[in-house]
Coordinates of C-alpha atoms and ligand atoms in Angstrom, one line a residue:
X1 CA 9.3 -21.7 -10.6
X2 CA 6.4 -19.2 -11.0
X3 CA 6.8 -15.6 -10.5
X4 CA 4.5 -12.7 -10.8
X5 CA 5.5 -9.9 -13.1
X6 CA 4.0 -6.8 -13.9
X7 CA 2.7 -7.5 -17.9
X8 CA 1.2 -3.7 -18.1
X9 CA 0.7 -0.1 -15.9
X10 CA -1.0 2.4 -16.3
X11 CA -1.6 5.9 -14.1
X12 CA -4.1 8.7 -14.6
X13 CA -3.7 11.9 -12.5
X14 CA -6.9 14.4 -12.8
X15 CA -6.0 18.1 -15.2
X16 CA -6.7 20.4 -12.3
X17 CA -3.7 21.8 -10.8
X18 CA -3.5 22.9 -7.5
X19 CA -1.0 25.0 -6.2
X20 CA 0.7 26.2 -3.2
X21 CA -0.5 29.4 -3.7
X22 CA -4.0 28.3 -4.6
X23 CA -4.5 26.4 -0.8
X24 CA -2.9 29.6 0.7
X25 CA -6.1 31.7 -0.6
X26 CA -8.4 29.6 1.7
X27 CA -5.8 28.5 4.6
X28 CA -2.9 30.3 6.4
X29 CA -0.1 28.8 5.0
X30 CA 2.6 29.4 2.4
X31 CA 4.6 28.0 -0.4
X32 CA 7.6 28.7 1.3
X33 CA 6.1 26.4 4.4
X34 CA 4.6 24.0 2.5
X35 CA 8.1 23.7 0.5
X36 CA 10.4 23.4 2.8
X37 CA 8.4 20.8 5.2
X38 CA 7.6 18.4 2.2
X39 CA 8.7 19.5 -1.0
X40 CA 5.4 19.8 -3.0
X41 CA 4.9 22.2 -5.2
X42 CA 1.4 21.4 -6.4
X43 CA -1.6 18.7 -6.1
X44 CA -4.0 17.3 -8.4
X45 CA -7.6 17.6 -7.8
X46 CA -10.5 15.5 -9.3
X47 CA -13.6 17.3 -10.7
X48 CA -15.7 17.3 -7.8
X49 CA -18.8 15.5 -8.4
X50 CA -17.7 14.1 -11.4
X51 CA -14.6 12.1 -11.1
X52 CA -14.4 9.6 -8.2
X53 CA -12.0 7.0 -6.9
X54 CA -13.2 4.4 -8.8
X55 CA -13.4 6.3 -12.2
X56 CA -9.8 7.5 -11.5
X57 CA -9.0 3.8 -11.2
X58 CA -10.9 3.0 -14.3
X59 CA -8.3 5.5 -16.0
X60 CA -5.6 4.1 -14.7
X61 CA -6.6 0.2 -15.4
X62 CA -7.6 0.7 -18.9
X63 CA -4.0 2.1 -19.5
X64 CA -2.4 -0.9 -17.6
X65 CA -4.7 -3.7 -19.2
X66 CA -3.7 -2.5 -22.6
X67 CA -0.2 -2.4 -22.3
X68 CA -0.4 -6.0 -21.2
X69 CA -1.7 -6.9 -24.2
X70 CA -5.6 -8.3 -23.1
X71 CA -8.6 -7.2 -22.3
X72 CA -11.0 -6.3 -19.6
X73 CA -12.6 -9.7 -19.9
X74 CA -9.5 -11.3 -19.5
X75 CA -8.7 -10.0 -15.7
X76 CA -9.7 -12.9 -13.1
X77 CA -8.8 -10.4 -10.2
X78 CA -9.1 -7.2 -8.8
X79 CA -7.8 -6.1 -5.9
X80 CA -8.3 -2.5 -4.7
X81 CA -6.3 -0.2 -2.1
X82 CA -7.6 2.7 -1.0
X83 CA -8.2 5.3 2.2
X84 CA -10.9 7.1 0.1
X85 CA -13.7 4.5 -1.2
X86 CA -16.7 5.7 -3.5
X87 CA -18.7 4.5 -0.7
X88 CA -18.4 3.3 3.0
X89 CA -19.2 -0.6 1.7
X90 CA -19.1 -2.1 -1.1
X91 CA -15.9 -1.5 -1.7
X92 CA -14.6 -0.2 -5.0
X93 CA -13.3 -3.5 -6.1
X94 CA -17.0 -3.9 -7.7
X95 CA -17.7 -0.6 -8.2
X96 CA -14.7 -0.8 -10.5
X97 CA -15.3 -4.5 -11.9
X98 CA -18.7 -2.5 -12.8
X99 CA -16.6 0.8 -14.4
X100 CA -14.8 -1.4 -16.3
X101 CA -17.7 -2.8 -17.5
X102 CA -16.2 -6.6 -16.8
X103 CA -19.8 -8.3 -16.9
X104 CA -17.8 -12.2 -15.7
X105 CA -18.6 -13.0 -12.6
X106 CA -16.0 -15.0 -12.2
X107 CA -13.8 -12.8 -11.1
X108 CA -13.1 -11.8 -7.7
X109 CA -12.8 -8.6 -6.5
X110 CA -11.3 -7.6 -3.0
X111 CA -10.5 -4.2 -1.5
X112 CA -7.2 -3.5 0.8
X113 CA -7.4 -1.5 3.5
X114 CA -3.7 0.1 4.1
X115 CA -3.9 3.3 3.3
X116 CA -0.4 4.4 1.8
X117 CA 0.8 0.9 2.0
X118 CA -2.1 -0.2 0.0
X119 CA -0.5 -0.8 -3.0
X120 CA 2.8 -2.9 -1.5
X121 CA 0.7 -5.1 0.1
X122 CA -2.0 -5.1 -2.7
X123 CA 1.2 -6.4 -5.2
X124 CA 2.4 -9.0 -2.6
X125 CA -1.3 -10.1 -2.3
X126 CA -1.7 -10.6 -5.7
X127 CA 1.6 -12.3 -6.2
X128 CA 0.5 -15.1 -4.2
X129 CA -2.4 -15.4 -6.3
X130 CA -0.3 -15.9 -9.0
X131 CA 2.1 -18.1 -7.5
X132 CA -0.4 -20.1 -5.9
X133 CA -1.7 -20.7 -10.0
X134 CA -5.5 -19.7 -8.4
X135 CA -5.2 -16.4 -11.0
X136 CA -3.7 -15.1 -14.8
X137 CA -4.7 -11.4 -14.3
X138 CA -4.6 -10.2 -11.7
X139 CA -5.0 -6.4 -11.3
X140 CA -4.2 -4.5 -8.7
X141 CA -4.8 -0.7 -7.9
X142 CA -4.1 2.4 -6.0
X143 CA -6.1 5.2 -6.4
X144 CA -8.0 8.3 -4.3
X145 CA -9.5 11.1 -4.2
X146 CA -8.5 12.7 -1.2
X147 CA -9.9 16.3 -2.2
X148 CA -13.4 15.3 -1.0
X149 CA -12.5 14.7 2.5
X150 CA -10.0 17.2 3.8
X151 CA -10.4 20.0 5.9
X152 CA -9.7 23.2 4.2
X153 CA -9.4 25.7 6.8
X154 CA -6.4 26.2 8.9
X155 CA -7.6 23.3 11.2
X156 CA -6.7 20.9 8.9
X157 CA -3.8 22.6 7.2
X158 CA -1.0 20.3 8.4
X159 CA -2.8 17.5 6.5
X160 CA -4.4 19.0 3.5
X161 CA -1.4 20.4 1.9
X162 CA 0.4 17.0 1.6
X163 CA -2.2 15.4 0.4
X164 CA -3.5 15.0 -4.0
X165 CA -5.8 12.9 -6.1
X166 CA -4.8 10.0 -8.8
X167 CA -4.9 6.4 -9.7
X168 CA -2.2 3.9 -10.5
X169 CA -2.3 0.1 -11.6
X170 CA -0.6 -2.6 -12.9
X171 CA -1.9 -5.9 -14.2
X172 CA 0.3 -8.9 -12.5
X173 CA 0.7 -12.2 -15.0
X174 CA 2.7 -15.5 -14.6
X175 CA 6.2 -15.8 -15.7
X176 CA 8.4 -18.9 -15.7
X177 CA 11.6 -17.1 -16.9
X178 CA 14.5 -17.1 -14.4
X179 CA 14.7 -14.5 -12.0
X180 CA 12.1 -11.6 -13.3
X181 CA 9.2 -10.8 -11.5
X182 CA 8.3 -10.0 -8.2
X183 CA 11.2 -11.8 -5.8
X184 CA 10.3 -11.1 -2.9
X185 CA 7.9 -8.9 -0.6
X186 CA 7.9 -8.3 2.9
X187 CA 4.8 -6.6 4.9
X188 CA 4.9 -5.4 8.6
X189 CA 2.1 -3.7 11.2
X190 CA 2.2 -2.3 14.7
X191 CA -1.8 -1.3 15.9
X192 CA -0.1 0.1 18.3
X193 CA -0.2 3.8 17.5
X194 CA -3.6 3.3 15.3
X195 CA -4.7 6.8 16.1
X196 CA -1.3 8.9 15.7
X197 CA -2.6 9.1 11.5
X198 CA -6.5 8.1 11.4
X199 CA -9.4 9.2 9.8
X200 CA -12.0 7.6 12.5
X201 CA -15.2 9.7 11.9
X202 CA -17.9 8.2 11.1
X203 CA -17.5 4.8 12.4
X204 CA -18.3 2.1 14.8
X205 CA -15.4 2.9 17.4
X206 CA -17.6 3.7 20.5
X207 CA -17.5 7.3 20.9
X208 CA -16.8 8.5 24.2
X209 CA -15.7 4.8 25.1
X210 CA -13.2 4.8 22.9
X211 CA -10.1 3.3 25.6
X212 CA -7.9 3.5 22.7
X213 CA -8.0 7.8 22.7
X214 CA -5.4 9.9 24.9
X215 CA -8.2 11.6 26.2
X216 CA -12.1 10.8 25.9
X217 CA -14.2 12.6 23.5
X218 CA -17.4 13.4 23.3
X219 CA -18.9 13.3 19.9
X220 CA -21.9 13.9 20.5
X221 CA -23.3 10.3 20.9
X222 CA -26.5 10.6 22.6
X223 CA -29.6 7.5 22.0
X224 CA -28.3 7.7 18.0
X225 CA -25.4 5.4 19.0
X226 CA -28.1 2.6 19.4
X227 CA -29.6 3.7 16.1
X228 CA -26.4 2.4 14.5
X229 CA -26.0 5.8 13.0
X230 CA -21.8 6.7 13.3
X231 CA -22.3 10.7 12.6
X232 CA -23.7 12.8 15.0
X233 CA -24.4 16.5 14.3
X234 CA -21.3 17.4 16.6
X235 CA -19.2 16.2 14.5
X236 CA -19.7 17.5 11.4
X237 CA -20.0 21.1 13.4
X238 CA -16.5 20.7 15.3
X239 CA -15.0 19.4 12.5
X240 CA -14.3 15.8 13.7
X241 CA -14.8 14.1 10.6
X242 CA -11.7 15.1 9.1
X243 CA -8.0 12.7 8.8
X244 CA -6.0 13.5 12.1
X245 CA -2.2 13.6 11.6
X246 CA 0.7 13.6 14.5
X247 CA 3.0 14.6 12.3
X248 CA 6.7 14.9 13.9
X249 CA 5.4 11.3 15.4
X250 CA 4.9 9.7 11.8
X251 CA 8.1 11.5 10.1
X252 CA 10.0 9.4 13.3
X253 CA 8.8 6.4 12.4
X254 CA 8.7 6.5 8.5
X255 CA 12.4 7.2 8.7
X256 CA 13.4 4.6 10.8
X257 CA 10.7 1.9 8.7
X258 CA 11.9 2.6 5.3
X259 CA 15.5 1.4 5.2
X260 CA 14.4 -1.5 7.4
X261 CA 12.3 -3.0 5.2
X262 CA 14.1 -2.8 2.0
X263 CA 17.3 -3.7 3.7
X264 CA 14.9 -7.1 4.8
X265 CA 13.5 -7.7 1.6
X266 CA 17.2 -6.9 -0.7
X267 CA 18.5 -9.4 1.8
X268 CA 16.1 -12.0 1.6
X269 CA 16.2 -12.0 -2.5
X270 CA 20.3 -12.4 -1.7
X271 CA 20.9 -8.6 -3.0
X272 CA 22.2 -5.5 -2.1
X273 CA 21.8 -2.2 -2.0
X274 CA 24.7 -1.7 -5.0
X275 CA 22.4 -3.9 -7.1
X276 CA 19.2 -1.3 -7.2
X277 CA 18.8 -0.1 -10.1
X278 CA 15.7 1.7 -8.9
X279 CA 14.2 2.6 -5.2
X280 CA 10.1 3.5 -5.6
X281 CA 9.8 5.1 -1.9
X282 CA 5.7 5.8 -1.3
X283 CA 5.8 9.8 -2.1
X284 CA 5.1 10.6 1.7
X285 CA 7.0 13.8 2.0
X286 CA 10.3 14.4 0.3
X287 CA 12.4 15.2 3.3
X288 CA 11.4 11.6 4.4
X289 CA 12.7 10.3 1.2
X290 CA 16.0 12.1 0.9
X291 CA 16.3 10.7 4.4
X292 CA 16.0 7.9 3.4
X293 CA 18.6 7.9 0.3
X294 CA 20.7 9.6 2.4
X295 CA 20.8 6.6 5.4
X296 CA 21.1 4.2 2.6
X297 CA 23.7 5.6 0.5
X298 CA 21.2 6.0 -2.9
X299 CA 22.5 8.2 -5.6
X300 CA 19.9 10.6 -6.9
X301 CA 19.3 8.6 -10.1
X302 CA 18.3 5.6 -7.8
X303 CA 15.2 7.5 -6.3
X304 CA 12.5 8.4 -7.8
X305 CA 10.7 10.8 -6.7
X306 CA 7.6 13.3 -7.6
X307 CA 5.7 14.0 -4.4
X308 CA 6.6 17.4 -6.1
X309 CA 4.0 17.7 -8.6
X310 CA 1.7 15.4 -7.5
X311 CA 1.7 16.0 -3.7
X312 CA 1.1 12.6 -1.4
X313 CA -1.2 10.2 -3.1
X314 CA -1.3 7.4 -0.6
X315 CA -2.2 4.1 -2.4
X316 CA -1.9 6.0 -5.3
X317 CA 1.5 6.7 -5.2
X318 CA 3.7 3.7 -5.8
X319 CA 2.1 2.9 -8.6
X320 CA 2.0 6.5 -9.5
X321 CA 6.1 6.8 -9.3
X322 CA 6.4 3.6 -11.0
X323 CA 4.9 4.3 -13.6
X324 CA 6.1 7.1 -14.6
X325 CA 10.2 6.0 -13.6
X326 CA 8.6 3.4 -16.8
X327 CA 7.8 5.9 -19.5
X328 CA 10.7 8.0 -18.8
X329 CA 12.7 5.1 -19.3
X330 CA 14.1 4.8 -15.9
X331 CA 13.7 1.3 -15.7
X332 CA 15.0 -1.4 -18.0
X333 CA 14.3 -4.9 -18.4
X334 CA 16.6 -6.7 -15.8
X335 CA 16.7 -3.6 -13.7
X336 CA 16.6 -4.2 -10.4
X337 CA 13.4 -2.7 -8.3
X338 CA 12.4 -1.8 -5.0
X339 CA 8.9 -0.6 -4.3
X340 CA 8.3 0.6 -0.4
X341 CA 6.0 2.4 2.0
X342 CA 5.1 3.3 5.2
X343 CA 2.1 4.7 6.7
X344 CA -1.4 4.8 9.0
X345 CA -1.8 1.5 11.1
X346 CA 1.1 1.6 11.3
X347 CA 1.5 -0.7 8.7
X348 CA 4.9 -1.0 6.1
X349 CA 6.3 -2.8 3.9
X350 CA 8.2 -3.7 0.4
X351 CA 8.1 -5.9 -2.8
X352 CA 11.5 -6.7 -5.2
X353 CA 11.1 -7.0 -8.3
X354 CA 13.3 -8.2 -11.5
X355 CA 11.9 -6.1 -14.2
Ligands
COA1 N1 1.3 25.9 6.8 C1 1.9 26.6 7.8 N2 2.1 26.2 9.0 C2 1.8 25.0 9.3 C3 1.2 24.1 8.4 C4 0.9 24.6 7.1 N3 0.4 23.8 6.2 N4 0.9 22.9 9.0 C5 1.4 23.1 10.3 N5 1.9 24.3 10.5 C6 2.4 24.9 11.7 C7 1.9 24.2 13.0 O1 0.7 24.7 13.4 C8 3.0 24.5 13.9 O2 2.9 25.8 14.4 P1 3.3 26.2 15.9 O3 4.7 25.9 16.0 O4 2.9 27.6 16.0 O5 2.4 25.3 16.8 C9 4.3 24.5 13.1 O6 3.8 24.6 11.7 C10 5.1 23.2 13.2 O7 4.2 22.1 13.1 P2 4.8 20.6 13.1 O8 3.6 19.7 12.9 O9 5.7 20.4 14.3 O10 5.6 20.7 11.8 P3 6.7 19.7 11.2 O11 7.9 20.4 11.0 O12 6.7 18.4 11.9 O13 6.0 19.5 9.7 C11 4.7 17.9 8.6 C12 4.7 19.0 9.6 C13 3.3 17.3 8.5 C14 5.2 18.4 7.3 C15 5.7 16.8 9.0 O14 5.6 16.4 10.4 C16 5.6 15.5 8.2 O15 5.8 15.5 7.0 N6 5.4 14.4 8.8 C17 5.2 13.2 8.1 C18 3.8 13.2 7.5 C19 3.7 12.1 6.5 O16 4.6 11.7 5.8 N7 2.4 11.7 6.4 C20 2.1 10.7 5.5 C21 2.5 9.4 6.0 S1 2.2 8.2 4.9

């Protein structure tokens, strides 16, 4: 039977440091706050201007791609999950086929839309791939630069503190031996609450019309909606075209999500809790993830965890966590391994995977 497993990772999180204290200079909020809410100490920050989701990616790839043993030329698959594209379309999967400087065109490139369950569903996406014998290399990435987009006055300060910048991948390769590789995955969504964590300015939603709001809003759409231009001067001067959050509303949810899903997908591989070796939670705020340990009986060396330093890195941070629970040596071959996440859509979901 053919199995995916991962042949290489890589990660690259940007040199600038961004500390509580440092967001506290522009914003009204504290360390102390910021701390005791969700556990981060500091953010990353791309250069501004310089670096960009897809040269973040880059980083990260080049790492991964090596320590699989090939070369760019050699991946026949990109797939891409971010919340914080280069550019509205195309999506980076090119832009990074082109960063990479893979010149085949006979590889595909696809971008995944799931915001901090990007890279869950990006591995069981690619896995299929595999499995299916359509793809060899298949690489699949999580990577953003959320610093460009967030609101950094106290208007926006319940978001913008969680939230850093970096890039995580892993190159996905055939395996025949018994039991390693990716075991199983299992992906969830509910549309239902779409707009309890959305970013939905500039786009195509309708404005005013928008049935799907609490209450109408006016952005601002005058004859320019028929002009097919999404951003209206309103907008930008009320500060509408920034990420909403309903925060107590996702913390409810995430809590109850997690321990569903990787209780579905340890029970569809025919495992248990006792056999993790290693639980990879999507860094979404610590308290959510020693909830989580906590309703599933983890011990602290079967969580990883590093929202910390890095702050929430949405698609980034699976890959992110484990990579680095890899160099430190966390994870052995045979290990046990649960990657999982929850967020905006809602969507969630989890992979197993043999190491
Ligand atoms: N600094 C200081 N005060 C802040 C703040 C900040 N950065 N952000 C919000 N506050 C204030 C609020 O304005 C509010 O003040 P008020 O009581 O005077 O109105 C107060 O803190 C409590 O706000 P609330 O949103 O109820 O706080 P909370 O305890 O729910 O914590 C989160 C907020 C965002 C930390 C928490 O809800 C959370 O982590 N939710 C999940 C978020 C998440 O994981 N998102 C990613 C999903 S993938």
């Amino acid at each position: 039977m053919v199995r995916s497993r991962i042949a290489g990772i890589g990660k690259y999180l940007p040199a600038h440091v961004v500390a509580n204290n440092d967001l506290q200079s522009v914003m009204e909020t504290s360390d102390e706050w910021i701390q005791e809410r969700t556990g981060i100490r500091e953010r990353r920050y791309g250069i501004k201007h310089e670096e960009t989701t897809t040269t973040m990616a880059a980083q990260a790839a080049r790492v991964a791609i090596e320590r699989a043993g090939i070369t760019v030329e050699d991946i026949d698959f990109i797939l891409f999950a971010t919340l914080s594209p280069d550019y509205y379309f195309p999506g980076c999967g090119v832009l990074l086929q082109r960063e990479l400087g893979i010149t085949s065109t006979s590889i595909g490139a696809m971008d995944i839309r799931n915001q901090c369950t990007g890279f869950v569903y990006g591995l069981a996406t690619g896995d299929q791939f595999i499995r299916s014998g359509m793809y060899k290399n298949v690489l699949v990435v999580g990577a953003e630069m959320h610093s460009m987009g967030l609101d950094y006055s106290t208007r926006g300060r319940n978001v913008t503190v969680i939230f850093g910048d970096g890039a995580g991948a892993v190159v996905l390769q055939p395996t025949q031996e018994k039991g390693q590789g990716i075991l199983s995955s299992k992906l969830h969504a509910d549309g239902s609450h779409a707009e309890k964590l959305a970013f939905i300015n500039p786009g195509a939603h309708g404005g005013y019309h928008n049935r799907y709001l609490d209450e109408p809003v006016d952005y601002g759409y005058g004859n320019e909606e028929y002009g097919g231009i999404f951003l209206t001067e309103k907008m930008v001067r009320e500060g509408m075209t920034y990420p909403y959050m309903d925060g107590p509303f996702v913390f409810k949810l995430a809590v109850q999500k997690f321990p569903e899903v990787i209780q579905e997908v340890l029970s569809e591989a025919g495992a248990s809790i006792e056999d993790l070796r290693m639980l990879i939670p999507h860094q979404a705020n610590l308290r959510i993830s020693q909830f989580v340990q906590r309703n599933l009986k983890l011990r602290d060396d079967q969580v990883w965890n590093n929202i910390q330093k890095y702050g929430n890195t949405t698609a980034a941070s699976v890959p992110i966590a484990l990579c680095e629970a890899v160099e430190a040596g966390a994870i052995q071959r045979g290990d046990l391994v649960c990657l999982a996440a929850f967020g905006s859509g809602f969507t969630w979901g989890a992979n197993l995977i043999r190491w």
